[in-house]
Amino acid sequence: PLPLIGNMLSFQWELDQVLLEWKARYGRIFTVWLPIPMVVIGDHKLQQEHVTKQGEVFLAKKNPEQMMKMLSGGLFGLAFEDNSMVKEQRSFARKSFHEVGFGSAALEDTVYNNALEVASRWRTSG
């Protein structure tokens, strides 16, 4: 990575292809500098095992405050706060999503097929 811009010059218009190439070269977990380090988990099972099942551990590692201030004006929302009220809201949201089928195999197939269609449309329009 270069100072101030990180790996941003490495990105082409087909970001998904670049990330897949890096996954093949560097493994299922690698770091991209944008210009601050961002860890990429390029494997669904690893992501599910570590982020989904151990979400509290990952939420405890806050995003860089400067970047969040630049993107959204501060650390806001259920993902970035870490107090008892927010933990209760996250728990409620997780239970509610589970009740409507979030995380089920049928929903995963639907999301996967929609993602393929979006990627296909991006390739044909660009």
Backbone as a printed PyTorch tensor [residue, N CA C, xyz], in Angstrom:
tensor([[[  0.8180,  -1.2050,   0.0000],
         [  0.0000,   0.0000,   0.0000],
         [  0.8560,   1.2610,   0.0000]],

        [[  0.3160,   2.3000,  -0.6090],
         [  0.9950,   3.5970,  -0.6600],
         [  0.5210,   4.4810,   0.4950]],

        [[  1.3700,   5.3970,   0.9600],
         [  0.9280,   6.3170,   2.0070],
         [ -0.2740,   7.1410,   1.5360]],

        [[ -1.1780,   7.4100,   2.4220],
         [ -2.3820,   8.2180,   2.2240],
         [ -3.4510,   7.5850,   1.3540]],

        [[ -3.1020,   6.7950,   0.3510],
         [ -4.1410,   6.2210,  -0.5090],
         [ -4.2460,   4.7090,  -0.3950]],

        [[ -3.3200,   4.0750,   0.2990],
         [ -3.4010,   2.6360,   0.5250],
         [ -3.3800,   1.8430,  -0.7680]],

        [[ -4.3160,   0.8950,  -0.8880],
         [ -4.4260,   0.0270,  -2.0630],
         [ -5.4110,   0.5680,  -3.1000]],

        [[ -5.8580,   1.7890,  -2.9640],
         [ -6.9370,   2.2870,  -3.8170],
         [ -6.5750,   2.2850,  -5.3030]],

        [[ -5.3040,   2.4230,  -5.6570],
         [ -4.9160,   2.3810,  -7.0700],
         [ -5.0110,   0.9690,  -7.6450]],

        [[ -5.0520,  -0.0270,  -6.7850],
         [ -5.1510,  -1.4150,  -7.2340],
         [ -6.5650,  -1.7770,  -7.6620]],

        [[ -7.5400,  -1.0020,  -7.2220],
         [ -8.9230,  -1.3250,  -7.5490],
         [ -9.2330,  -0.9180,  -8.9760]],

        [[ -9.8990,  -1.8050,  -9.6520],
         [-10.3730,  -1.5240, -10.9960],
         [-11.8870,  -1.4110, -10.9090]],

        [[-12.5450,  -1.2950, -12.0240],
         [-13.9980,  -1.1950, -12.0130],
         [-14.6380,  -2.4920, -11.5660]],

        [[-13.9660,  -3.6090, -11.7600],
         [-14.5060,  -4.8980, -11.3420],
         [-13.9050,  -5.2690,  -9.9910]],

        [[-14.3690,  -4.5990,  -8.9510],
         [-13.8410,  -4.7910,  -7.6080],
         [-13.9790,  -6.2390,  -7.1650]],

        [[-15.0880,  -6.8970,  -7.5310],
         [-15.2680,  -8.2820,  -7.1240],
         [-14.1610,  -9.1790,  -7.6810]],

        [[-13.7240,  -8.9230,  -8.9140],
         [-12.6490,  -9.7160,  -9.5070],
         [-11.3190,  -9.4680,  -8.8010]],

        [[-11.0540,  -8.2150,  -8.4500],
         [ -9.8120,  -7.8790,  -7.7440],
         [ -9.7790,  -8.5980,  -6.4000]],

        [[-10.8830,  -8.5440,  -5.6610],
         [-10.9220,  -9.1870,  -4.3550],
         [-10.8030, -10.7030,  -4.4710]],

        [[-11.4020, -11.2930,  -5.5070],
         [-11.2620, -12.7400,  -5.7150],
         [ -9.8270, -13.1230,  -6.0600]],

        [[ -9.1620, -12.2860,  -6.8510],
         [ -7.7460, -12.5440,  -7.1610],
         [ -6.8900, -12.4500,  -5.9070]],

        [[ -7.1550, -11.4490,  -5.0810],
         [ -6.3880, -11.3030,  -3.8450],
         [ -6.6600, -12.4610,  -2.8970]],

        [[ -7.9060, -12.9400,  -2.8800],
         [ -8.2340, -14.0960,  -2.0400],
         [ -7.4360, -15.3140,  -2.4980]],

        [[ -7.3450, -15.5250,  -3.8140],
         [ -6.5710, -16.6510,  -4.3450],
         [ -5.0790, -16.4990,  -4.0170]],

        [[ -4.5810, -15.2810,  -4.0450],
         [ -3.1600, -15.0320,  -3.8100],
         [ -2.8050, -15.0200,  -2.3250]],

        [[ -3.6440, -14.3630,  -1.4860],
         [ -3.2770, -14.1340,  -0.0960],
         [ -4.0230, -14.9970,   0.9110]],

        [[ -5.0530, -15.7130,   0.4690],
         [ -5.7960, -16.5600,   1.3950],
         [ -7.1720, -16.0060,   1.7030]],

        [[ -7.8670, -16.7080,   2.5930],
         [ -9.2610, -16.3700,   2.8860],
         [ -9.4350, -15.1180,   3.7260]],

        [[ -8.3880, -14.6950,   4.4260],
         [ -8.4290, -13.4690,   5.2200],
         [ -7.2210, -12.6220,   4.8410]],

        [[ -7.4690, -11.3740,   4.4540],
         [ -6.3620, -10.4840,   4.0980],
         [ -6.7480,  -9.0490,   4.4330]],

        [[ -5.7750,  -8.1750,   4.4020],
         [ -5.9950,  -6.7650,   4.7490],
         [ -5.8980,  -5.8970,   3.5060]],

        [[ -6.8380,  -4.9790,   3.3710],
         [ -6.8410,  -3.9810,   2.3030],
         [ -6.6980,  -2.6260,   2.9920]],

        [[ -5.8570,  -1.7770,   2.4610],
         [ -5.6290,  -0.4530,   3.0360],
         [ -6.4270,   0.5780,   2.2410]],

        [[ -7.3840,   1.2800,   2.9070],
         [ -8.2760,   2.2300,   2.2220],
         [ -8.3480,   3.5990,   2.8810]],

        [[ -7.4610,   4.3250,   3.2310],
         [ -6.0440,   4.1020,   3.4660],
         [ -5.7800,   3.4630,   4.8190]],

        [[ -6.8140,   3.2840,   5.6390],
         [ -6.6160,   2.5840,   6.9030],
         [ -6.8490,   1.0950,   6.6780]],

        [[ -6.2890,   0.2360,   7.4920],
         [ -6.4390,  -1.2040,   7.2460],
         [ -7.8640,  -1.6950,   7.4600]],

        [[ -8.3420,  -2.4660,   6.4950],
         [ -9.6530,  -3.1140,   6.5740],
         [ -9.4290,  -4.5990,   6.3460]],

        [[ -9.8690,  -5.4240,   7.2580],
         [ -9.7070,  -6.8660,   7.1340],
         [-10.8490,  -7.4070,   6.2790]],

        [[-10.5040,  -8.2040,   5.2640],
         [-11.4850,  -8.8150,   4.3800],
         [-11.5460, -10.3020,   4.7010]],

        [[-12.7410, -10.7770,   5.0180],
         [-12.9460, -12.2080,   5.2260],
         [-13.5990, -12.7160,   3.9530]],

        [[-12.8400, -13.4750,   3.1620],
         [-13.2920, -13.9010,   1.8480],
         [-13.8710, -15.2970,   1.8160]],

        [[-14.4140, -15.7520,   2.9360],
         [-14.9680, -17.0960,   2.9980],
         [-16.2430, -17.0490,   3.8310]],

        [[-17.3320, -17.5090,   3.2550],
         [-18.6310, -17.4320,   3.9190],
         [-18.6300, -18.1880,   5.2420]],

        [[-18.0530, -19.3800,   5.2580],
         [-18.0600, -20.1710,   6.4970],
         [-17.2320, -19.5140,   7.5950]],

        [[-16.0800, -18.9410,   7.2240],
         [-15.2710, -18.2230,   8.2130],
         [-16.0220, -17.0140,   8.7520]],

        [[-16.6760, -16.2940,   7.8570],
         [-17.4250, -15.1160,   8.2850],
         [-18.5470, -15.5210,   9.2280]],

        [[-19.2610, -16.5600,   8.8700],
         [-20.3580, -17.0160,   9.7120],
         [-19.8370, -17.4940,  11.0660]],

        [[-18.7250, -18.2350,  11.0500],
         [-18.1600, -18.7640,  12.2840],
         [-17.6800, -17.6570,  13.2170]],

        [[-16.9980, -16.6720,  12.6650],
         [-16.3860, -15.6570,  13.5140],
         [-17.2500, -14.4230,  13.7270]],

        [[-17.8300, -13.8880,  12.6810],
         [-18.5770, -12.6390,  12.8150],
         [-19.9920, -12.8930,  13.3200]],

        [[-20.6790, -13.8690,  12.7410],
         [-22.0600, -14.1070,  13.1290],
         [-22.1560, -14.7440,  14.5090]],

        [[-21.3770, -15.7810,  14.7380],
         [-21.4800, -16.5020,  16.0080],
         [-20.7560, -15.8080,  17.1490]],

        [[-19.7680, -14.9840,  16.8400],
         [-19.0220, -14.2690,  17.8780],
         [-19.1240, -12.7640,  17.6400]],

        [[-20.3220, -12.2960,  17.2980],
         [-20.5300, -10.9060,  16.9240],
         [-20.1320,  -9.9100,  17.9960]],

        [[-20.3460, -10.2600,  19.2550],
         [-20.0130,  -9.3310,  20.3390],
         [-18.5170,  -9.0230,  20.3660]],

        [[-17.7030, -10.0250,  20.0390],
         [-16.2510,  -9.8190,  20.0190],
         [-15.8920,  -8.8170,  18.9290]],

        [[-16.5250,  -8.9490,  17.7460],
         [-16.2190,  -8.0550,  16.6400],
         [-16.7870,  -6.6700,  16.8640]],

        [[-17.9470,  -6.5730,  17.5070],
         [-18.5210,  -5.2600,  17.7760],
         [-17.6980,  -4.5010,  18.7970]],

        [[-16.9890,  -5.2200,  19.6590],
         [-16.1480,  -4.5620,  20.6560],
         [-14.9630,  -3.8600,  19.9970]],

        [[-14.5840,  -4.3050,  18.7880],
         [-13.4820,  -3.6810,  18.0520],
         [-14.0910,  -2.6170,  17.1510]],

        [[-14.1710,  -1.4210,  17.6690],
         [-14.8550,  -0.3420,  16.9540],
         [-14.1370,   0.0420,  15.6670]],

        [[-14.9210,   0.5340,  14.7320],
         [-14.3670,   1.0700,  13.4980],
         [-13.5900,   2.3400,  13.8100]],

        [[-12.6230,   2.6710,  12.9890],
         [-11.8570,   3.9020,  13.2270],
         [-12.7790,   5.1120,  13.2880]],

        [[-12.6510,   5.8610,  14.3660],
         [-13.5520,   6.9750,  14.6100],
         [-13.4620,   8.0540,  13.5370]],

        [[-12.2520,   8.3400,  13.0490],
         [-12.0990,   9.3840,  12.0320],
         [-12.8460,   9.0180,  10.7530]],

        [[-12.7280,   7.7670,  10.3340],
         [-13.3980,   7.3470,   9.1010],
         [-14.9190,   7.3980,   9.2620]],

        [[-15.4320,   6.9770,  10.4250],
         [-16.8720,   7.0130,  10.6390],
         [-17.3920,   8.4470,  10.7030]],

        [[-16.5970,   9.3520,  11.2520],
         [-17.0090,  10.7590,  11.2680],
         [-17.0810,  11.2970,   9.8470]],

        [[-16.1300,  10.8820,   8.9980],
         [-16.1130,  11.3360,   7.6170],
         [-17.2970,  10.7590,   6.8380]],

        [[-17.6190,   9.4850,   7.0610],
         [-18.6790,   8.8310,   6.2940],
         [-20.0740,   9.1900,   6.7810]],

        [[-20.2570,   9.2320,   8.1120],
         [-21.6130,   9.4240,   8.6170],
         [-21.7450,  10.4980,   9.6870]],

        [[-20.6700,  11.2180,   9.9630],
         [-20.7400,  12.2790,  10.9500],
         [-20.5100,  11.8280,  12.3770]],

        [[-20.2260,  10.5470,  12.5800],
         [-19.9630,  10.0470,  13.9360],
         [-20.2690,   8.5800,  14.0620]],

        [[-20.1250,   8.0720,  15.2710],
         [-20.4110,   6.6620,  15.5400],
         [-21.8750,   6.5400,  15.9450]],

        [[-22.7320,   6.1820,  15.0050],
         [-24.1600,   6.0970,  15.2580],
         [-24.6760,   4.7110,  14.9110]],

        [[-25.8020,   4.3530,  15.4870],
         [-26.4970,   3.1420,  15.1040],
         [-26.1540,   1.9370,  15.9540]],

        [[-26.8730,   0.8630,  15.6810],
         [-26.7350,  -0.3600,  16.4630],
         [-25.3720,  -1.0090,  16.3170]],

        [[-24.7080,  -0.7930,  15.2090],
         [-23.4390,  -1.4720,  14.9670],
         [-22.2690,  -0.8090,  15.6670]],

        [[-22.3620,   0.4740,  15.9890],
         [-21.1940,   1.1910,  16.4730],
         [-21.2680,   1.5940,  17.9450]],

        [[-22.4290,   1.5920,  18.5240],
         [-22.5540,   1.9100,  19.9420],
         [-22.4040,   0.6190,  20.7520]],

        [[-22.0320,   0.7490,  22.0120],
         [-21.8410,  -0.4340,  22.8380],
         [-22.2590,  -0.1450,  24.2790]],

        [[-23.5720,   0.0120,  24.4810],
         [-24.0830,   0.1900,  25.8340],
         [-25.2540,  -0.7730,  26.0320]],

        [[-25.8020,  -0.8340,  27.2340],
         [-26.8290,  -1.8390,  27.5400],
         [-28.0860,  -1.6590,  26.6890]],

        [[-28.5010,  -0.4050,  26.4280],
         [-29.6990,  -0.1840,  25.6250],
         [-29.4920,  -0.6800,  24.1920]],

        [[-28.3380,  -0.3940,  23.6290],
         [-28.0550,  -0.8180,  22.2590],
         [-27.9350,  -2.3420,  22.1910]],

        [[-27.3280,  -2.9530,  23.2000],
         [-27.2400,  -4.4230,  23.2320],
         [-28.6310,  -5.0390,  23.2630]],

        [[-29.5380,  -4.4360,  24.0130],
         [-30.9140,  -4.9170,  24.0690],
         [-31.5990,  -4.7480,  22.7130]],

        [[-31.3750,  -3.6110,  22.0530],
         [-31.9640,  -3.3810,  20.7290],
         [-31.4100,  -4.3620,  19.7000]],

        [[-30.0990,  -4.6350,  19.7540],
         [-29.5090,  -5.6150,  18.8330],
         [-30.1080,  -6.9980,  19.0480]],

        [[-30.2800,  -7.3590,  20.3170],
         [-30.8690,  -8.6600,  20.6350],
         [-32.3000,  -8.7470,  20.0930]],

        [[-33.0810,  -7.6850,  20.2780],
         [-34.4420,  -7.6570,  19.7510],
         [-34.4400,  -7.7700,  18.2260]],

        [[-33.5580,  -7.0060,  17.5640],
         [-33.4840,  -7.0420,  16.0990],
         [-33.0930,  -8.4370,  15.6180]],

        [[-32.1190,  -9.0520,  16.2810],
         [-31.6700, -10.3910,  15.8910],
         [-32.8070, -11.4080,  16.0200]],

        [[-33.5470, -11.3490,  17.1420],
         [-34.6750, -12.2630,  17.3510],
         [-35.7730, -12.0160,  16.3230]],

        [[-36.0480, -10.7480,  16.0410],
         [-37.0960, -10.4170,  15.0660],
         [-36.7280, -10.9070,  13.6730]],

        [[-35.4710, -10.6950,  13.2650],
         [-35.0430, -11.1790,  11.9590],
         [-35.1140, -12.7010,  11.8940]],

        [[-34.7530, -13.3570,  12.9750],
         [-34.7940, -14.8290,  13.0060],
         [-36.2270, -15.3280,  12.8310]],

        [[-37.1900, -14.6390,  13.4540],
         [-38.5910, -15.0440,  13.3630],
         [-39.1410, -14.9360,  11.9450]],

        [[-38.6340, -13.9810,  11.1480],
         [-39.1450, -13.8310,   9.7780],
         [-38.3100, -14.6190,   8.7670]],

        [[-37.3860, -15.4320,   9.2570],
         [-36.6420, -16.3040,   8.3540],
         [-35.2510, -15.8390,   8.0010]],

        [[-34.7940, -14.7550,   8.5970],
         [-33.4480, -14.2670,   8.3140],
         [-32.4350, -15.3100,   8.7640]],

        [[-31.5430, -15.6960,   7.8530],
         [-30.5320, -16.7000,   8.1800],
         [-30.9150, -18.1060,   7.7520]],

        [[-32.1280, -18.2650,   7.2230],
         [-32.5410, -19.5950,   6.7810],
         [-31.9060, -19.9090,   5.4320]],

        [[-31.8590, -21.2000,   5.1050],
         [-31.2560, -21.6280,   3.8450],
         [-32.0100, -21.0490,   2.6480]],

        [[-33.3320, -20.9680,   2.7350],
         [-34.1310, -20.4280,   1.6290],
         [-33.7850, -18.9560,   1.3910]],

        [[-33.6260, -18.2020,   2.4580],
         [-33.2760, -16.7890,   2.3200],
         [-31.8620, -16.6300,   1.7780]],

        [[-30.9470, -17.5000,   2.2040],
         [-29.5770, -17.4430,   1.6920],
         [-29.5550, -17.6550,   0.1870]],

        [[-30.3530, -18.6100,  -0.2970],
         [-30.4240, -18.8540,  -1.7410],
         [-30.9690, -17.6380,  -2.4750]],

        [[-32.0000, -17.0190,  -1.9210],
         [-32.5900, -15.8320,  -2.5420],
         [-31.5780, -14.6960,  -2.6120]],

        [[-30.8780, -14.4420,  -1.5130],
         [-29.8760, -13.3820,  -1.4820],
         [-28.7520, -13.6820,  -2.4650]],

        [[-28.3010, -14.9270,  -2.5000],
         [-27.2230, -15.3220,  -3.4100],
         [-27.6400, -15.1080,  -4.8640]],

        [[-28.8290, -15.5340,  -5.2260],
         [-29.3060, -15.3720,  -6.6040],
         [-29.4730, -13.8920,  -6.9650]],

        [[-29.9700, -13.0870,  -6.0340],
         [-30.0960, -11.6490,  -6.2970],
         [-28.7260, -11.0010,  -6.4540]],

        [[-27.7610, -11.4220,  -5.6450],
         [-26.4050, -10.8740,  -5.7630],
         [-25.8030, -11.2140,  -7.1180]],

        [[-26.0070, -12.4390,  -7.5950],
         [-25.5100, -12.8210,  -8.9210],
         [-26.1390, -11.9640, -10.0150]],

        [[-27.4290, -11.7040,  -9.8890],
         [-28.1170, -10.8850, -10.8860],
         [-27.6020,  -9.4450, -10.8720]],

        [[-27.3880,  -8.8830,  -9.6860],
         [-26.8670,  -7.5140,  -9.5860],
         [-25.4700,  -7.4390, -10.2070]],

        [[-24.6070,  -8.4080,  -9.8740],
         [-23.2550,  -8.4250, -10.4380],
         [-23.3080,  -8.5560, -11.9590]],

        [[-24.2150,  -9.3690, -12.4660],
         [-24.3620,  -9.5340, -13.9130],
         [-24.7980,  -8.2320, -14.5720]],

        [[-25.7320,  -7.5220, -13.9590],
         [-26.1970,  -6.2460, -14.5070],
         [-25.0970,  -5.2110, -14.4870]],

        [[-24.2650,  -5.2030, -13.4200],
         [-23.1530,  -4.2680, -13.3550],
         [-22.1640,  -4.5230, -14.4840]],

        [[-21.8880,  -5.7860, -14.7380],
         [-20.9310,  -6.1190, -15.8060],
         [-21.4530,  -5.7050, -17.1800]],

        [[-22.7340,  -5.8890, -17.4370],
         [-23.2890,  -5.5690, -18.7520],
         [-23.4910,  -4.0710, -18.9360]],

        [[-23.7030,  -3.3140, -17.8450],
         [-23.9460,  -1.8850, -17.9880],
         [-22.6380,  -1.0870, -18.0640]],

        [[-21.5390,  -1.6610, -17.5970],
         [-20.2780,  -0.9080, -17.5500],
         [-19.4650,  -1.1710, -18.7270]]])
